[in-house]
Each structure stands twice: as C-alpha cells, then as structure tokens.
PDB file of C-alpha atoms in Angstrom:
ATOM      1  CA  UNK A   1      24.826   4.206  17.023  1.00 63.00           C
ATOM      2  CA  UNK A   2      22.771   1.805  19.126  1.00 71.00           C
ATOM      3  CA  UNK A   3      19.528   0.525  17.760  1.00 78.00           C
ATOM      4  CA  UNK A   4      16.295   1.281  19.632  1.00 82.00           C
ATOM      5  CA  UNK A   5      14.086  -1.487  21.022  1.00 81.00           C
ATOM      6  CA  UNK A   6      10.968  -0.144  19.284  1.00 86.00           C
ATOM      7  CA  UNK A   7      10.041   1.958  16.296  1.00 90.00           C
ATOM      8  CA  UNK A   8       9.564   5.636  17.163  1.00 92.00           C
ATOM      9  CA  UNK A   9       6.054   7.090  17.603  1.00 94.00           C
ATOM     10  CA  UNK A  10       6.052   8.764  14.190  1.00 93.00           C
ATOM     11  CA  UNK A  11       6.887   5.494  12.443  1.00 94.00           C
ATOM     12  CA  UNK A  12       4.176   3.713  14.424  1.00 95.00           C
ATOM     13  CA  UNK A  13       1.593   6.343  13.507  1.00 96.00           C
ATOM     14  CA  UNK A  14       2.544   6.269   9.825  1.00 95.00           C
ATOM     15  CA  UNK A  15       2.342   2.466   9.906  1.00 95.00           C
ATOM     16  CA  UNK A  16      -1.158   2.317  11.390  1.00 97.00           C
ATOM     17  CA  UNK A  17      -2.530   5.120   9.218  1.00 97.00           C
ATOM     18  CA  UNK A  18      -1.181   3.309   6.151  1.00 97.00           C
ATOM     19  CA  UNK A  19      -2.569  -0.001   7.382  1.00 97.00           C
ATOM     20  CA  UNK A  20      -6.062   1.437   7.835  1.00 98.00           C
ATOM     21  CA  UNK A  21      -6.043   3.064   4.388  1.00 98.00           C
ATOM     22  CA  UNK A  22      -4.662  -0.035   2.651  1.00 97.00           C
ATOM     23  CA  UNK A  23      -7.087  -2.385   4.387  1.00 97.00           C
ATOM     24  CA  UNK A  24      -9.951  -0.111   3.281  1.00 97.00           C
ATOM     25  CA  UNK A  25      -8.538   0.105  -0.235  1.00 96.00           C
ATOM     26  CA  UNK A  26      -8.499  -3.637  -0.932  1.00 96.00           C
ATOM     27  CA  UNK A  27     -12.256  -4.283  -0.727  1.00 96.00           C
ATOM     28  CA  UNK A  28     -13.029  -0.973  -2.458  1.00 97.00           C
ATOM     29  CA  UNK A  29     -10.821  -2.047  -5.380  1.00 95.00           C
ATOM     30  CA  UNK A  30     -12.644  -5.335  -5.789  1.00 94.00           C
ATOM     31  CA  UNK A  31     -16.152  -3.983  -5.169  1.00 96.00           C
ATOM     32  CA  UNK A  32     -15.896  -1.087  -7.623  1.00 94.00           C
ATOM     33  CA  UNK A  33     -15.319  -3.427 -10.561  1.00 90.00           C
ATOM     34  CA  UNK A  34     -18.818  -4.921 -10.377  1.00 91.00           C
ATOM     35  CA  UNK A  35     -20.727  -1.936  -8.979  1.00 93.00           C
ATOM     36  CA  UNK A  36     -23.200   0.120 -11.004  1.00 91.00           C
ATOM     37  CA  UNK A  37     -24.288   3.745 -11.261  1.00 89.00           C
ATOM     38  CA  UNK A  38     -23.725   6.047  -8.322  1.00 91.00           C
ATOM     39  CA  UNK A  39     -22.186   3.294  -6.198  1.00 95.00           C
ATOM     40  CA  UNK A  40     -19.540   2.647  -8.840  1.00 92.00           C
ATOM     41  CA  UNK A  41     -18.747   6.350  -9.088  1.00 93.00           C
ATOM     42  CA  UNK A  42     -18.491   6.663  -5.300  1.00 96.00           C
ATOM     43  CA  UNK A  43     -16.210   3.614  -5.034  1.00 96.00           C
ATOM     44  CA  UNK A  44     -13.982   4.768  -7.917  1.00 94.00           C
ATOM     45  CA  UNK A  45     -13.642   8.244  -6.410  1.00 96.00           C
ATOM     46  CA  UNK A  46     -12.833   6.754  -2.988  1.00 97.00           C
ATOM     47  CA  UNK A  47     -10.281   4.383  -4.533  1.00 97.00           C
ATOM     48  CA  UNK A  48      -8.522   7.127  -6.496  1.00 96.00           C
ATOM     49  CA  UNK A  49      -8.491   9.624  -3.610  1.00 96.00           C
ATOM     50  CA  UNK A  50      -7.320   7.026  -1.107  1.00 97.00           C
ATOM     51  CA  UNK A  51      -4.720   5.742  -3.553  1.00 97.00           C
ATOM     52  CA  UNK A  52      -3.260   9.205  -4.021  1.00 96.00           C
ATOM     53  CA  UNK A  53      -3.208   9.694  -0.245  1.00 97.00           C
ATOM     54  CA  UNK A  54      -1.429   6.354   0.171  1.00 97.00           C
ATOM     55  CA  UNK A  55       1.141   7.394  -2.452  1.00 97.00           C
ATOM     56  CA  UNK A  56       1.947  10.624  -0.607  1.00 97.00           C
ATOM     57  CA  UNK A  57       1.980   8.836   2.745  1.00 97.00           C
ATOM     58  CA  UNK A  58       4.289   6.118   1.390  1.00 96.00           C
ATOM     59  CA  UNK A  59       6.802   8.649   0.080  1.00 96.00           C
ATOM     60  CA  UNK A  60       6.749  10.445   3.455  1.00 96.00           C
ATOM     61  CA  UNK A  61       7.121   7.092   5.259  1.00 95.00           C
ATOM     62  CA  UNK A  62      10.159   6.176   3.164  1.00 94.00           C
ATOM     63  CA  UNK A  63      11.810   9.526   3.887  1.00 95.00           C
ATOM     64  CA  UNK A  64      10.942   9.161   7.588  1.00 95.00           C
ATOM     65  CA  UNK A  65      12.310   5.607   7.689  1.00 92.00           C
ATOM     66  CA  UNK A  66      15.603   6.656   6.109  1.00 92.00           C
ATOM     67  CA  UNK A  67      16.026   9.275   8.840  1.00 93.00           C
ATOM     68  CA  UNK A  68      15.039   7.081  11.810  1.00 90.00           C
ATOM     69  CA  UNK A  69      16.998   4.171  13.273  1.00 86.00           C
ATOM     70  CA  UNK A  70      15.356   0.783  12.787  1.00 86.00           C
ATOM     71  CA  UNK A  71      15.057  -1.447  15.861  1.00 87.00           C
ATOM     72  CA  UNK A  72      17.324  -4.455  16.125  1.00 83.00           C
ATOM     73  CA  UNK A  73      15.681  -7.749  15.151  1.00 82.00           C
ATOM     74  CA  UNK A  74      14.372  -9.901  18.003  1.00 78.00           C
ATOM     75  CA  UNK A  75      17.073 -11.744  19.924  1.00 79.00           C
ATOM     76  CA  UNK A  76      17.782 -15.212  18.625  1.00 84.00           C
ATOM     77  CA  UNK A  77      16.472 -14.543  15.126  1.00 85.00           C
ATOM     78  CA  UNK A  78      18.633 -16.222  12.512  1.00 88.00           C
ATOM     79  CA  UNK A  79      20.371 -14.295   9.766  1.00 91.00           C
ATOM     80  CA  UNK A  80      18.201 -15.807   7.024  1.00 91.00           C
ATOM     81  CA  UNK A  81      15.072 -14.909   8.991  1.00 88.00           C
ATOM     82  CA  UNK A  82      16.315 -11.330   9.392  1.00 88.00           C
ATOM     83  CA  UNK A  83      16.945 -11.117   5.636  1.00 92.00           C
ATOM     84  CA  UNK A  84      13.400 -12.357   4.983  1.00 90.00           C
ATOM     85  CA  UNK A  85      11.999  -9.744   7.346  1.00 89.00           C
ATOM     86  CA  UNK A  86      13.984  -6.995   5.649  1.00 91.00           C
ATOM     87  CA  UNK A  87      13.043  -8.218   2.157  1.00 94.00           C
ATOM     88  CA  UNK A  88       9.349  -8.303   3.070  1.00 94.00           C
ATOM     89  CA  UNK A  89       9.483  -4.705   4.295  1.00 93.00           C
ATOM     90  CA  UNK A  90      11.288  -3.520   1.161  1.00 95.00           C
ATOM     91  CA  UNK A  91       8.838  -5.396  -1.071  1.00 97.00           C
ATOM     92  CA  UNK A  92       5.843  -3.949   0.789  1.00 97.00           C
ATOM     93  CA  UNK A  93       7.109  -0.453  -0.012  1.00 96.00           C
ATOM     94  CA  UNK A  94       8.143  -1.304  -3.592  1.00 97.00           C
ATOM     95  CA  UNK A  95       4.863  -2.991  -4.531  1.00 97.00           C
ATOM     96  CA  UNK A  96       2.864  -0.198  -2.900  1.00 97.00           C
ATOM     97  CA  UNK A  97       4.749   2.361  -4.983  1.00 97.00           C
ATOM     98  CA  UNK A  98       4.241   0.236  -8.120  1.00 97.00           C
ATOM     99  CA  UNK A  99       0.499   0.068  -7.376  1.00 97.00           C
ATOM    100  CA  UNK A 100       0.408   3.839  -6.988  1.00 96.00           C
ATOM    101  CA  UNK A 101       2.329   4.451 -10.215  1.00 96.00           C
ATOM    102  CA  UNK A 102       0.167   2.006 -12.186  1.00 97.00           C
ATOM    103  CA  UNK A 103      -2.978   3.651 -10.781  1.00 96.00           C
ATOM    104  CA  UNK A 104      -1.793   7.110 -11.787  1.00 96.00           C
ATOM    105  CA  UNK A 105      -0.812   5.742 -15.211  1.00 96.00           C
ATOM    106  CA  UNK A 106      -4.345   4.397 -15.723  1.00 95.00           C
ATOM    107  CA  UNK A 107      -5.721   7.828 -14.920  1.00 94.00           C
ATOM    108  CA  UNK A 108      -3.313   9.435 -17.374  1.00 95.00           C
ATOM    109  CA  UNK A 109      -3.988   6.956 -20.184  1.00 94.00           C
ATOM    110  CA  UNK A 110      -7.777   6.822 -19.955  1.00 93.00           C
ATOM    111  CA  UNK A 111     -10.876   8.974 -19.808  1.00 92.00           C
ATOM    112  CA  UNK A 112     -11.436   7.968 -16.189  1.00 92.00           C
ATOM    113  CA  UNK A 113     -10.709  11.479 -14.842  1.00 94.00           C
ATOM    114  CA  UNK A 114     -13.596  12.862 -16.942  1.00 93.00           C
ATOM    115  CA  UNK A 115     -15.925  10.185 -15.539  1.00 91.00           C
ATOM    116  CA  UNK A 116     -14.827  10.874 -11.965  1.00 92.00           C
ATOM    117  CA  UNK A 117     -15.348  14.613 -12.431  1.00 92.00           C
ATOM    118  CA  UNK A 118     -18.845  14.046 -13.800  1.00 88.00           C
ATOM    119  CA  UNK A 119     -18.018  15.327 -17.306  1.00 89.00           C
ATOM    120  CA  UNK A 120     -18.633  11.910 -18.878  1.00 82.00           C
ATOM    121  CA  UNK A 121     -20.859   9.014 -17.860  1.00 76.00           C
ATOM    122  CA  UNK A 122     -19.155   6.214 -19.782  1.00 84.00           C
ATOM    123  CA  UNK A 123     -16.485   4.298 -17.910  1.00 87.00           C
ATOM    124  CA  UNK A 124     -13.502   3.554 -20.139  1.00 88.00           C
ATOM    125  CA  UNK A 125     -12.450  -0.060 -20.671  1.00 87.00           C
ATOM    126  CA  UNK A 126      -9.326  -0.238 -18.529  1.00 90.00           C
ATOM    127  CA  UNK A 127      -8.788  -3.982 -19.044  1.00 87.00           C
ATOM    128  CA  UNK A 128      -6.551  -3.575 -22.088  1.00 86.00           C
ATOM    129  CA  UNK A 129      -4.271  -0.957 -20.540  1.00 91.00           C
ATOM    130  CA  UNK A 130      -0.828  -2.248 -19.561  1.00 92.00           C
ATOM    131  CA  UNK A 131      -0.969  -0.405 -16.241  1.00 95.00           C
ATOM    132  CA  UNK A 132      -4.307  -2.109 -15.455  1.00 94.00           C
ATOM    133  CA  UNK A 133      -2.785  -5.570 -15.770  1.00 93.00           C
ATOM    134  CA  UNK A 134       0.179  -4.472 -13.641  1.00 95.00           C
ATOM    135  CA  UNK A 135      -2.197  -2.947 -11.087  1.00 96.00           C
ATOM    136  CA  UNK A 136      -4.205  -6.157 -10.808  1.00 95.00           C
ATOM    137  CA  UNK A 137      -1.116  -8.349 -10.459  1.00 96.00           C
ATOM    138  CA  UNK A 138       0.375  -5.883  -7.983  1.00 97.00           C
ATOM    139  CA  UNK A 139      -2.771  -5.958  -5.861  1.00 97.00           C
ATOM    140  CA  UNK A 140      -2.578  -9.740  -5.494  1.00 97.00           C
ATOM    141  CA  UNK A 141       1.178  -9.569  -4.835  1.00 97.00           C
ATOM    142  CA  UNK A 142       0.567  -6.954  -2.152  1.00 97.00           C
ATOM    143  CA  UNK A 143      -2.132  -9.062  -0.505  1.00 97.00           C
ATOM    144  CA  UNK A 144       0.323 -12.005  -0.400  1.00 97.00           C
ATOM    145  CA  UNK A 145       3.014  -9.779   1.137  1.00 97.00           C
ATOM    146  CA  UNK A 146       0.501  -8.449   3.646  1.00 97.00           C
ATOM    147  CA  UNK A 147      -0.376 -11.991   4.695  1.00 96.00           C
ATOM    148  CA  UNK A 148       3.338 -12.791   5.058  1.00 94.00           C
ATOM    149  CA  UNK A 149       3.860  -9.622   7.093  1.00 94.00           C
ATOM    150  CA  UNK A 150       0.933 -10.328   9.416  1.00 94.00           C
ATOM    151  CA  UNK A 151       2.038 -13.953   9.732  1.00 92.00           C
ATOM    152  CA  UNK A 152       5.504 -12.804  10.746  1.00 87.00           C
ATOM    153  CA  UNK A 153       4.088 -10.451  13.350  1.00 87.00           C
ATOM    154  CA  UNK A 154       1.917 -13.222  14.801  1.00 90.00           C
ATOM    155  CA  UNK A 155       4.887 -15.609  14.806  1.00 84.00           C
ATOM    156  CA  UNK A 156       7.018 -13.148  16.786  1.00 79.00           C
ATOM    157  CA  UNK A 157       4.251 -12.262  19.227  1.00 79.00           C
ATOM    158  CA  UNK A 158       3.383 -15.858  20.092  1.00 78.00           C
TER     159      UNK A 158
END
C-alpha cells in the first residue's frame, strides 16, 4: 500500500477541531483556579464540558487514525528524526488521554459534580487528590509536547 502525500480531510478536520478545543482549554484551566463566584463556576463548567468533548474526540481520532494511512515522512528526513516525530504524536495522544482520565477521576472522587450542577456552593479541595496532581503534571507535559509539535511543524515548513 502506498502512502499518501497528505493526511485525509477527516484527519485534518479532527486535528484542527482538537487544536481549537485544546488551545481554549489551557487558559481556562489556569484561569479557573483563581476565579471567584459565577466566573469560577462558568470556567469550571466550560473546562469539564470541553474536556469530555476532547476525550470523545480523541478516542474517535485514534480509531480514525488506525483506519487511515499515514503520509510518508518528508523526503530526506533521517530515521532518528522520523522516530522523534512518531514518538511526539503517540505522546500527544497518550498524555491527552491521561489528562482526560485524571479529569474524570477528579469528578468521581470529589463533590465537584454537585457544585457544577448548582446543588452545592462549596468547591471541594482538589489539591490533595492523586488525580489532581497527575492532571497538573500532565497539563505541563502536554504544553511541552505541544511546543515540540509546533516547533517541528515550523521546522518542516521553513
């Protein structure tokens, strides 16, 4: 089977939809920690809803990617460079799934769903939850991977 020159339209659409949601998610995640009152509630609800959407979208993207041929790497790219490119893509998916799982785990282990539904006004202390620490570390790892990914794209376009 020959490899295509470009990713198919579906893959491109999934990529850009994910990119938009993830790029919106990062500042929301940081802003909601220090927000108060109605703003905090709005940001938390947006973060949770967007996170769940990203989880579903990521699972669909993985299934789609398994079924679609991946383009050949750019001509002249060394084997080590190709391995780095592949590893970055795998890590982007893996860390995104880990972020989603840790987010869902925080919901399951705390009273946050009651706060988000309006049944309770007191935000639970999430800092001591294991999933919260993993979520925070995962967020910074994902940002680093995102920078590497964007850097690689710029490198290949220039």
